[in-house]
């Protein structure tokens, strides 16, 4: 199965590269690292490329324009980027990739959700989140002299979703399903700034990126995304890009809106303390508005749907919430583990902070379990470079580096 999958991924990777063209604009750069697995049986490397390919399938649903007009016809570029036959070739793989990558995660969420009553789950959700421990990642950064590099990496990894924030959930609004749809639409238009561009959440996020001298262009950091980052992105899109997952989507919103109140407030306070010159309104706005969004999801979406369609709807909503919780926790645990591993390498003289990678021409990707890594220097996300490749073997197995 892996060898077949590798051949299919290699073929679609070549087509994606051809579709992107030479020196592609960031928003239309749909390349993957399929060329890295042509001669590799490494399972982690293959899983990374599988997630990249699934991400490209999901991104095909987004309307994307570059921030500045490119040379040549934008109409011709759109016709090429959204060629329906090329999109179809990619989307043919989507169900198989979802079965391979996402279905086991859904099954795990179902197991922990068995016999949980949705009303009781909601009643316990808010106090349990409020009583949860503060972010271990931010606590680590508070005592680190290199915190700005680690936070820059956090922003880069988060940009896969946040530079097009709420676009995934917008796909779950289309259709006709009664009053809950209108409540969800009110949440959606909040995310899009109620029609005021400068209040749109993705625009607020761009302002935070500027404070760390990072690119604001959608998809520009795709070579730096690691496997857990792509997994989180793909779990969210798995829920929202299929109408069959409507109640999983609502579970996502239930958990996400509730948990964002706490997490965004922590990030807002962190930025005010350690980076006071950076615009943190993105996080401050979420800490405020998500209080109302949580109540709307619980009272105006979940309750009427269960009342109308029965308890199996509530059970599915809990599965979506648990799937979201588990995906967030895996991503957060990985971020902390990579941060700690890089600092350990830096303290032994095997790493240097800062960006050396040319994002337009990224080097071969590699994983800690890859025995073929021969480069002397490896870029790790947006943190910095390992100057001794042997240090990479001490990183989490689902980390991704770039040979420089």
CSV table of C-alpha atoms in Angstrom, one decimal, residues 44 47-48 50-52 54-55 58 100-106 157 160-161 225-239 323-332 334 398:
chain,number,residue,atom,x,y,z
A,44,UNK,CA,7.1,9.7,8.6
A,47,UNK,CA,3.0,10.7,6.0
A,48,UNK,CA,4.2,14.3,5.7
A,50,UNK,CA,0.4,12.7,2.3
A,51,UNK,CA,-0.7,15.5,4.6
A,52,UNK,CA,0.7,18.1,2.2
A,54,UNK,CA,-4.5,16.5,1.3
A,55,UNK,CA,-3.9,20.2,2.3
A,58,UNK,CA,-8.6,21.4,0.5
A,100,UNK,CA,-5.6,7.0,5.9
A,101,UNK,CA,-4.8,10.1,7.9
A,102,UNK,CA,-8.0,11.4,9.5
A,103,UNK,CA,-10.3,8.4,10.0
A,104,UNK,CA,-8.2,6.9,12.8
A,105,UNK,CA,-8.3,10.2,14.7
A,106,UNK,CA,-12.1,10.3,14.4
A,157,UNK,CA,2.8,27.3,12.0
A,160,UNK,CA,-1.7,27.9,7.6
A,161,UNK,CA,-5.2,28.5,9.0
A,225,UNK,CA,4.9,23.7,8.1
A,226,UNK,CA,5.5,20.4,9.9
A,227,UNK,CA,3.4,17.3,10.1
A,228,UNK,CA,1.3,18.2,13.2
A,229,UNK,CA,0.6,21.6,11.7
A,230,UNK,CA,-0.8,20.0,8.6
A,231,UNK,CA,-2.7,17.4,10.6
A,232,UNK,CA,-4.5,20.1,12.5
A,233,UNK,CA,-5.3,22.0,9.3
A,234,UNK,CA,-6.6,18.8,7.6
A,235,UNK,CA,-8.7,17.7,10.6
A,236,UNK,CA,-10.5,21.0,10.5
A,237,UNK,CA,-11.0,20.9,6.8
A,238,UNK,CA,-12.1,17.2,6.9
A,239,UNK,CA,-15.0,18.4,9.1
A,323,UNK,CA,-11.7,15.4,17.8
A,324,UNK,CA,-10.9,19.1,18.0
A,325,UNK,CA,-9.5,19.0,21.5
A,326,UNK,CA,-7.2,16.1,20.7
A,327,UNK,CA,-6.0,17.8,17.5
A,328,UNK,CA,-5.2,21.0,19.4
A,329,UNK,CA,-3.4,19.1,22.2
A,330,UNK,CA,-1.3,17.1,19.7
A,331,UNK,CA,-0.3,20.3,17.9
A,332,UNK,CA,0.5,22.2,21.2
A,334,UNK,CA,4.5,19.1,19.5
A,398,UNK,CA,7.0,14.0,13.3
